[in-house]
mmCIF file of C-alpha atoms in Angstrom:
data_model
loop_
_atom_site.group_PDB
_atom_site.id
_atom_site.type_symbol
_atom_site.label_atom_id
_atom_site.label_comp_id
_atom_site.label_asym_id
_atom_site.label_seq_id
_atom_site.Cartn_x
_atom_site.Cartn_y
_atom_site.Cartn_z
ATOM 1 C CA MET W 1 -6.044 30.053 -14.614
ATOM 2 C CA ASP W 2 -4.426 30.998 -11.224
ATOM 3 C CA LEU W 3 -7.867 29.421 -9.329
ATOM 4 C CA PHE W 4 -7.277 26.000 -11.708
ATOM 5 C CA PHE W 5 -3.557 25.792 -9.949
ATOM 6 C CA GLN W 6 -5.031 26.080 -6.644
ATOM 7 C CA GLN W 7 -7.190 23.389 -7.009
ATOM 8 C CA LEU W 8 -4.036 21.247 -8.320
ATOM 9 C CA VAL W 9 -2.020 22.455 -4.890
ATOM 10 C CA ASN W 10 -5.119 21.367 -3.230
ATOM 11 C CA GLY W 11 -5.009 18.494 -5.061
ATOM 12 C CA LEU W 12 -1.591 17.653 -4.247
ATOM 13 C CA SER W 13 -1.995 18.255 -0.702
ATOM 14 C CA LEU W 14 -4.692 15.584 -0.303
ATOM 15 C CA GLY W 15 -2.898 13.302 -2.593
ATOM 16 C CA SER W 16 -0.321 13.319 -0.354
ATOM 17 C CA ILE W 17 -2.709 11.813 2.454
ATOM 18 C CA TYR W 18 -3.731 9.233 0.552
ATOM 19 C CA ALA W 19 -0.231 7.934 -0.933
ATOM 20 C CA LEU W 20 0.891 7.542 2.775
ATOM 21 C CA ILE W 21 -2.089 5.409 3.448
ATOM 22 C CA ALA W 22 -1.442 3.896 0.234
ATOM 23 C CA LEU W 23 2.100 2.726 0.991
ATOM 24 C CA GLY W 24 0.844 1.103 3.986
ATOM 25 C CA TYR W 25 -1.604 -1.129 1.607
ATOM 26 C CA THR W 26 0.851 -1.953 -0.767
ATOM 27 C CA MET W 27 3.997 -3.097 1.347
ATOM 28 C CA VAL W 28 1.938 -5.582 3.195
ATOM 29 C CA TYR W 29 0.754 -6.870 -0.268
ATOM 30 C CA GLY W 30 3.695 -6.557 -1.702
ATOM 31 C CA THR W 31 5.040 -8.698 0.841
ATOM 32 C CA ILE W 32 2.741 -11.212 2.052
ATOM 33 C CA LYS W 33 0.093 -10.854 -0.532
ATOM 34 C CA LEU W 34 -2.617 -9.538 2.050
ATOM 35 C CA ILE W 35 -5.037 -6.312 1.584
ATOM 36 C CA ASN W 36 -5.050 -4.986 4.979
ATOM 37 C CA PHE W 37 -8.555 -3.682 5.011
ATOM 38 C CA ALA W 38 -7.868 -2.794 8.614
ATOM 39 C CA HIS W 39 -5.046 0.005 7.376
ATOM 40 C CA GLY W 40 -7.922 2.941 7.139
ATOM 41 C CA ASP W 41 -8.718 2.222 10.595
ATOM 42 C CA VAL W 42 -5.025 2.259 11.717
ATOM 43 C CA TYR W 43 -4.780 5.778 10.346
ATOM 44 C CA MET W 44 -7.995 6.718 12.294
ATOM 45 C CA MET W 45 -6.099 5.324 15.511
ATOM 46 C CA GLY W 46 -3.211 7.946 14.541
ATOM 47 C CA ALA W 47 -5.726 11.120 14.321
ATOM 48 C CA PHE W 48 -6.933 10.314 17.868
ATOM 49 C CA VAL W 49 -3.630 9.996 19.464
ATOM 50 C CA GLY W 50 -2.597 12.865 17.540
ATOM 51 C CA PHE W 51 -5.765 14.591 19.375
ATOM 52 C CA TYR W 52 -4.817 13.591 22.512
ATOM 53 C CA ALA W 53 -1.282 14.118 22.331
ATOM 54 C CA ILE W 54 -2.083 17.642 21.569
ATOM 55 C CA ASN W 55 -5.091 18.402 23.576
ATOM 56 C CA ILE W 56 -4.164 16.573 26.739
ATOM 57 C CA LEU W 57 -0.202 16.508 27.024
ATOM 58 C CA HIS W 58 -0.432 19.918 25.387
ATOM 59 C CA LEU W 59 3.007 18.573 23.269
ATOM 60 C CA ASN W 60 3.765 20.007 20.008
ATOM 61 C CA VAL W 61 3.008 19.224 16.568
ATOM 62 C CA PHE W 62 6.079 16.982 15.938
ATOM 63 C CA LEU W 63 5.930 15.155 19.045
ATOM 64 C CA ALA W 64 2.047 14.157 18.448
ATOM 65 C CA LEU W 65 3.345 13.079 14.849
ATOM 66 C CA LEU W 66 6.388 10.812 16.511
ATOM 67 C CA ILE W 67 4.012 9.486 19.194
ATOM 68 C CA ALA W 68 1.017 8.636 16.463
ATOM 69 C CA MET W 69 3.869 7.020 14.180
ATOM 70 C CA VAL W 70 4.839 4.627 17.244
ATOM 71 C CA PHE W 71 1.509 3.768 18.722
ATOM 72 C CA CYS W 72 0.353 2.775 15.089
ATOM 73 C CA ALA W 73 3.489 0.673 14.592
ATOM 74 C CA VAL W 74 3.022 -0.705 17.625
ATOM 75 C CA LEU W 75 -0.494 -1.362 16.708
ATOM 76 C CA GLY W 76 0.493 -2.607 13.307
ATOM 77 C CA VAL W 77 2.464 -5.366 14.747
ATOM 78 C CA ILE W 78 0.124 -6.664 17.416
ATOM 79 C CA ILE W 79 -2.667 -6.529 14.523
ATOM 80 C CA GLU W 80 -0.215 -8.877 12.756
ATOM 81 C CA ARG W 81 0.412 -11.141 15.212
ATOM 82 C CA VAL W 82 -2.929 -11.918 16.662
ATOM 83 C CA ALA W 83 -5.158 -11.299 13.827
ATOM 84 C CA TYR W 84 -3.049 -12.110 10.875
ATOM 85 C CA LYS W 85 0.040 -14.448 11.530
ATOM 86 C CA PRO W 86 -2.021 -17.288 12.697
ATOM 87 C CA LEU W 87 -4.178 -17.414 9.326
ATOM 88 C CA ARG W 88 -0.766 -17.253 7.211
ATOM 89 C CA GLY W 89 -0.980 -20.621 5.886
ATOM 90 C CA SER W 90 -4.814 -20.407 5.229
ATOM 91 C CA THR W 91 -6.506 -19.366 2.042
ATOM 92 C CA ARG W 92 -6.677 -15.390 0.950
ATOM 93 C CA ILE W 93 -10.043 -15.234 1.400
ATOM 94 C CA ALA W 94 -9.949 -15.609 5.494
ATOM 95 C CA ALA W 95 -7.455 -13.475 6.000
ATOM 96 C CA LEU W 96 -9.487 -10.987 3.814
ATOM 97 C CA ILE W 97 -12.556 -11.408 6.208
ATOM 98 C CA THR W 98 -10.330 -11.526 9.296
ATOM 99 C CA ALA W 99 -8.888 -7.747 7.838
ATOM 100 C CA ILE W 100 -12.734 -6.610 7.527
ATOM 101 C CA GLY W 101 -13.373 -7.734 11.025
ATOM 102 C CA VAL W 102 -10.438 -5.939 12.384
ATOM 103 C CA SER W 103 -11.278 -3.041 10.750
ATOM 104 C CA TYR W 104 -14.707 -3.440 12.275
ATOM 105 C CA LEU W 105 -13.568 -3.930 15.811
ATOM 106 C CA LEU W 106 -11.276 -0.849 16.105
ATOM 107 C CA GLU W 107 -14.092 1.394 14.822
ATOM 108 C CA ASN W 108 -16.483 0.136 16.714
ATOM 109 C CA VAL W 109 -13.985 0.296 20.406
ATOM 110 C CA MET W 110 -13.430 3.728 19.299
ATOM 111 C CA ILE W 111 -17.415 4.548 18.967
ATOM 112 C CA TYR W 112 -17.550 2.750 22.295
ATOM 113 C CA PHE W 113 -15.331 4.905 23.895
ATOM 114 C CA PHE W 114 -15.437 7.978 22.722
ATOM 115 C CA GLY W 115 -18.357 8.369 20.572
ATOM 116 C CA ALA W 116 -19.219 8.621 17.323
ATOM 117 C CA GLU W 117 -19.489 12.579 16.712
ATOM 118 C CA VAL W 118 -17.091 14.811 14.921
ATOM 119 C CA LYS W 119 -14.428 16.089 17.351
ATOM 120 C CA ALA W 120 -12.689 19.379 16.573
ATOM 121 C CA PHE W 121 -9.136 18.773 16.377
ATOM 122 C CA PRO W 122 -6.921 21.062 17.693
ATOM 123 C CA SER W 123 -4.425 23.804 16.246
ATOM 124 C CA PRO W 124 -1.116 24.058 17.702
ATOM 125 C CA MET W 125 0.481 25.519 14.927
ATOM 126 C CA GLU W 126 -0.230 29.061 13.285
ATOM 127 C CA ASN W 127 -1.701 29.083 9.497
ATOM 128 C CA VAL W 128 0.059 31.472 7.767
ATOM 129 C CA ASN W 129 -0.758 31.697 3.591
ATOM 130 C CA TYR W 130 1.960 32.220 1.667
ATOM 131 C CA ASN W 131 1.353 33.517 -2.362
ATOM 132 C CA LEU W 132 3.270 31.927 -4.929
ATOM 133 C CA LEU W 133 2.671 33.327 -8.517
ATOM 134 C CA GLY W 134 -0.714 34.044 -7.580
ATOM 135 C CA VAL W 135 -1.529 30.563 -5.996
ATOM 136 C CA THR W 136 -1.886 30.323 -2.253
ATOM 137 C CA ILE W 137 -0.216 27.707 -0.353
ATOM 138 C CA ASN W 138 -0.562 27.902 3.703
ATOM 139 C CA SER W 139 1.651 26.544 6.263
ATOM 140 C CA LYS W 140 -0.617 23.448 6.675
ATOM 141 C CA GLN W 141 -0.274 22.201 3.003
ATOM 142 C CA ILE W 142 3.903 22.993 3.321
ATOM 143 C CA LEU W 143 4.101 20.657 6.524
ATOM 144 C CA ILE W 144 1.658 18.230 4.809
ATOM 145 C CA PHE W 145 4.162 18.081 1.399
ATOM 146 C CA ILE W 146 7.882 17.739 3.487
ATOM 147 C CA THR W 147 6.168 15.088 5.774
ATOM 148 C CA THR W 148 5.089 12.830 2.833
ATOM 149 C CA ILE W 149 8.147 13.433 0.683
ATOM 150 C CA SER W 150 10.905 13.203 3.252
ATOM 151 C CA LEU W 151 8.630 9.841 4.686
ATOM 152 C CA MET W 152 8.806 8.410 1.036
ATOM 153 C CA VAL W 153 12.323 9.205 0.034
ATOM 154 C CA LEU W 154 12.995 7.580 3.451
ATOM 155 C CA LEU W 155 10.902 4.419 2.751
ATOM 156 C CA GLN W 156 12.576 3.916 -0.455
ATOM 157 C CA PHE W 157 15.934 4.112 0.855
ATOM 158 C CA ILE W 158 14.796 1.513 3.685
ATOM 159 C CA VAL W 159 13.282 -0.648 1.094
ATOM 160 C CA LYS W 160 16.255 -0.797 -1.648
ATOM 161 C CA TYR W 161 19.506 0.110 0.888
ATOM 162 C CA THR W 162 19.160 -1.310 3.721
ATOM 163 C CA LYS W 163 19.741 -5.158 5.145
ATOM 164 C CA MET W 164 15.789 -5.510 6.549
ATOM 165 C CA GLY W 165 14.724 -3.724 3.142
ATOM 166 C CA LYS W 166 16.470 -6.519 1.038
ATOM 167 C CA ALA W 167 15.221 -8.963 3.110
ATOM 168 C CA MET W 168 11.715 -7.483 2.681
ATOM 169 C CA ARG W 169 12.463 -7.705 -0.948
ATOM 170 C CA ALA W 170 13.538 -11.654 -1.132
ATOM 171 C CA VAL W 171 10.134 -12.398 0.965
ATOM 172 C CA ALA W 172 8.212 -10.859 -1.411
ATOM 173 C CA VAL W 173 9.456 -13.220 -3.946
ATOM 174 C CA ASP W 174 9.492 -16.163 -2.500
ATOM 175 C CA GLU W 175 9.076 -16.716 1.213
ATOM 176 C CA ASP W 176 10.238 -19.853 1.441
ATOM 177 C CA ALA W 177 13.088 -19.430 -0.519
ATOM 178 C CA ALA W 178 13.996 -16.583 2.266
ATOM 179 C CA LYS W 179 13.839 -18.674 4.623
ATOM 180 C CA LEU W 180 16.264 -20.992 3.482
ATOM 181 C CA MET W 181 18.900 -18.321 2.662
ATOM 182 C CA GLY W 182 18.096 -17.563 7.160
ATOM 183 C CA ILE W 183 16.161 -14.609 6.789
ATOM 184 C CA ASP W 184 13.729 -14.317 9.733
ATOM 185 C CA VAL W 185 10.343 -14.049 7.728
ATOM 186 C CA ASP W 186 8.084 -13.355 11.176
ATOM 187 C CA ARG W 187 10.264 -10.132 12.141
ATOM 188 C CA VAL W 188 10.389 -9.461 8.770
ATOM 189 C CA ILE W 189 6.759 -8.914 7.894
ATOM 190 C CA SER W 190 6.194 -7.433 11.578
ATOM 191 C CA PHE W 191 8.788 -4.701 10.805
ATOM 192 C CA THR W 192 6.577 -4.158 7.045
ATOM 193 C CA PHE W 193 3.366 -3.922 9.333
ATOM 194 C CA ALA W 194 4.633 -1.365 11.568
ATOM 195 C CA LEU W 195 6.554 0.998 8.821
ATOM 196 C CA GLY W 196 3.293 1.061 6.945
ATOM 197 C CA SER W 197 0.932 1.299 9.990
ATOM 198 C CA ALA W 198 3.815 4.403 11.346
ATOM 199 C CA LEU W 199 2.969 6.030 7.995
ATOM 200 C CA ALA W 200 -0.906 5.729 8.254
ATOM 201 C CA GLY W 201 -0.535 7.049 12.157
ATOM 202 C CA ILE W 202 1.290 10.391 10.388
ATOM 203 C CA ALA W 203 -1.193 10.863 7.945
ATOM 204 C CA GLY W 204 -4.002 10.350 10.141
ATOM 205 C CA VAL W 205 -2.580 13.364 12.114
ATOM 206 C CA LEU W 206 -1.874 15.395 9.011
ATOM 207 C CA VAL W 207 -5.385 15.174 8.502
ATOM 208 C CA GLY W 208 -6.786 16.259 11.743
ATOM 209 C CA LEU W 209 -4.426 19.461 11.455
ATOM 210 C CA TYR W 210 -5.394 19.959 7.591
ATOM 211 C CA TYR W 211 -9.359 19.691 8.108
ATOM 212 C CA ASN W 212 -9.181 20.489 12.060
ATOM 213 C CA SER W 213 -11.783 17.284 12.586
ATOM 214 C CA ILE W 214 -12.041 13.835 13.162
ATOM 215 C CA SER W 215 -14.233 11.190 14.206
ATOM 216 C CA ALA W 216 -14.102 7.338 14.566
ATOM 217 C CA THR W 217 -15.737 6.607 11.458
ATOM 218 C CA MET W 218 -12.705 9.038 9.673
ATOM 219 C CA GLY W 219 -10.763 5.577 8.014
ATOM 220 C CA VAL W 220 -13.355 4.507 6.148
ATOM 221 C CA VAL W 221 -13.696 6.498 2.867
ATOM 222 C CA PRO W 222 -10.093 7.710 3.213
ATOM 223 C CA GLY W 223 -8.957 3.731 3.429
ATOM 224 C CA LEU W 224 -10.751 2.709 0.495
ATOM 225 C CA LYS W 225 -9.410 5.443 -1.466
ATOM 226 C CA ALA W 226 -5.864 4.885 -0.819
ATOM 227 C CA PHE W 227 -6.664 1.354 -1.590
ATOM 228 C CA ILE W 228 -7.936 2.508 -5.071
ATOM 229 C CA ALA W 229 -4.612 4.327 -5.273
ATOM 230 C CA ALA W 230 -2.694 1.199 -4.477
ATOM 231 C CA VAL W 231 -4.265 -0.760 -7.213
ATOM 232 C CA LEU W 232 -4.086 2.130 -9.775
ATOM 233 C CA GLY W 233 -0.187 2.713 -9.255
ATOM 234 C CA GLY W 234 0.325 -0.945 -9.392
ATOM 235 C CA ILE W 235 -0.463 -2.931 -5.689
ATOM 236 C CA GLY W 236 3.235 -4.045 -4.721
ATOM 237 C CA SER W 237 5.017 -0.849 -6.081
ATOM 238 C CA ILE W 238 5.811 1.934 -3.866
ATOM 239 C CA PRO W 239 6.505 4.312 -6.453
ATOM 240 C CA GLY W 240 2.859 3.541 -7.549
ATOM 241 C CA ALA W 241 1.181 4.563 -4.930
ATOM 242 C CA MET W 242 2.671 7.405 -4.324
ATOM 243 C CA VAL W 243 1.674 8.370 -8.134
ATOM 244 C CA GLY W 244 -1.816 6.805 -7.543
ATOM 245 C CA GLY W 245 -2.495 8.697 -4.066
ATOM 246 C CA TYR W 246 -1.302 11.688 -6.168
ATOM 247 C CA VAL W 247 -3.247 10.861 -9.006
ATOM 248 C CA ILE W 248 -6.779 10.320 -6.966
ATOM 249 C CA GLY W 249 -5.692 13.435 -4.720
ATOM 250 C CA VAL W 250 -5.963 15.505 -7.965
ATOM 251 C CA LEU W 251 -8.850 14.296 -9.967
ATOM 252 C CA GLU W 252 -11.164 14.345 -6.358
ATOM 253 C CA THR W 253 -10.117 17.836 -6.120
ATOM 254 C CA LEU W 254 -10.846 18.765 -10.171
ATOM 255 C CA VAL W 255 -13.920 17.249 -10.302
ATOM 256 C CA SER W 256 -15.067 19.639 -6.844
ATOM 257 C CA TYR W 257 -13.694 22.702 -8.809
ATOM 258 C CA LEU W 258 -15.397 21.428 -11.810
ATOM 259 C CA GLY W 259 -18.778 21.649 -9.852
ATOM 260 C CA GLY W 260 -19.098 17.937 -9.392
ATOM 261 C CA SER W 261 -18.735 17.503 -5.599
ATOM 262 C CA SER W 262 -21.460 15.588 -5.089
ATOM 263 C CA PHE W 263 -19.619 12.639 -7.933
ATOM 264 C CA LYS W 264 -16.530 13.049 -6.440
ATOM 265 C CA ASP W 265 -16.379 10.090 -4.758
ATOM 266 C CA ALA W 266 -18.043 7.956 -7.643
ATOM 267 C CA VAL W 267 -15.498 9.322 -9.668
ATOM 268 C CA VAL W 268 -12.551 7.662 -7.863
ATOM 269 C CA TYR W 269 -14.649 4.134 -7.718
ATOM 270 C CA LEU W 270 -15.449 4.179 -11.195
ATOM 271 C CA LEU W 271 -11.485 5.089 -12.252
ATOM 272 C CA LEU W 272 -11.205 1.744 -10.171
ATOM 273 C CA ILE W 273 -13.404 -0.189 -12.193
ATOM 274 C CA VAL W 274 -11.394 1.030 -15.440
ATOM 275 C CA ILE W 275 -7.957 0.212 -14.003
ATOM 276 C CA LEU W 276 -8.995 -3.392 -13.370
ATOM 277 C CA ILE W 277 -10.791 -3.855 -17.042
ATOM 278 C CA VAL W 278 -8.049 -2.149 -18.877
ATOM 279 C CA LEU W 279 -4.767 -2.536 -16.732
ATOM 280 C CA PRO W 280 -5.271 -4.632 -13.979
ATOM 281 C CA GLN W 281 -1.676 -4.596 -13.002
ATOM 282 C CA GLY W 282 -1.511 -1.174 -12.317
ATOM 283 C CA LEU W 283 0.472 1.896 -14.020
ATOM 284 C CA PHE W 284 3.949 0.547 -12.268
ATOM 285 C CA GLY W 285 2.658 -3.227 -11.454
ATOM 286 C CA LYS W 286 4.172 -6.551 -13.061
ATOM 287 C CA ASN W 287 1.824 -8.556 -15.289
ATOM 288 C CA VAL W 288 2.260 -11.832 -12.878
ATOM 289 C CA LYS W 289 -0.180 -14.899 -13.616
ATOM 290 C CA GLU W 290 -1.443 -16.276 -10.218
ATOM 291 C CA LYS W 291 -0.239 -19.898 -9.956
ATOM 292 C CA VAL W 292 -2.607 -22.904 -9.778
#
């Protein structure tokens, strides 16, 4: 039983990362109905920024997290302004193809300048193990838990109780009506991209610390799984993205614990198929019919 609870803790650590990335997907989709498939590569960029902040500038973990957050927020705004804003009135498929193109562009730029090989991520903090009722939890996992939960609470506060959060919700309901009410829609959308990208950048640094390795293609699979987490929770729902991330993290870890490590990815993708068939709106999403 202790081993089971140990795997549960490991799954929650992994799920925290998926949840942080999934929040970016769900916020952007909830605001402008765009699935930003370049989001996983923004997470990868955050990992590399953290790598150079620690390895070259010799900064501590918290400064590296802050720099990665700011860098990815700016990158997210630039991507939105350059790649997505000109297509805002176009079909959704055009924006989707552009998002995939931006994803490949970021990957290949990083491969060109830094190579495709895996890099060892520096570990500036001592990894101390703590035993709690037979379950071992280390300081890196504690950092991931505290950072993730704090950011999720802060995000929920921003969306629910701030003026910008109210504007985000207004744009999500009806963009044209929001414009008539004097809301700067472009500013709101840029803020949404900045916020989601900042969370992805933090997740990238946390993954580098946790697994001690990064690569230019590291955003592909976690980005896809985070998208599945957003769909599972109900894309557009912030609590849903959090729950979906934790469910997928725990599921993946438990499948590996039961001896199916070769099939852990397949199980997650199978879950996506089942959710789309049985509950397409997700656990916390609203069943809204598309306008014809």
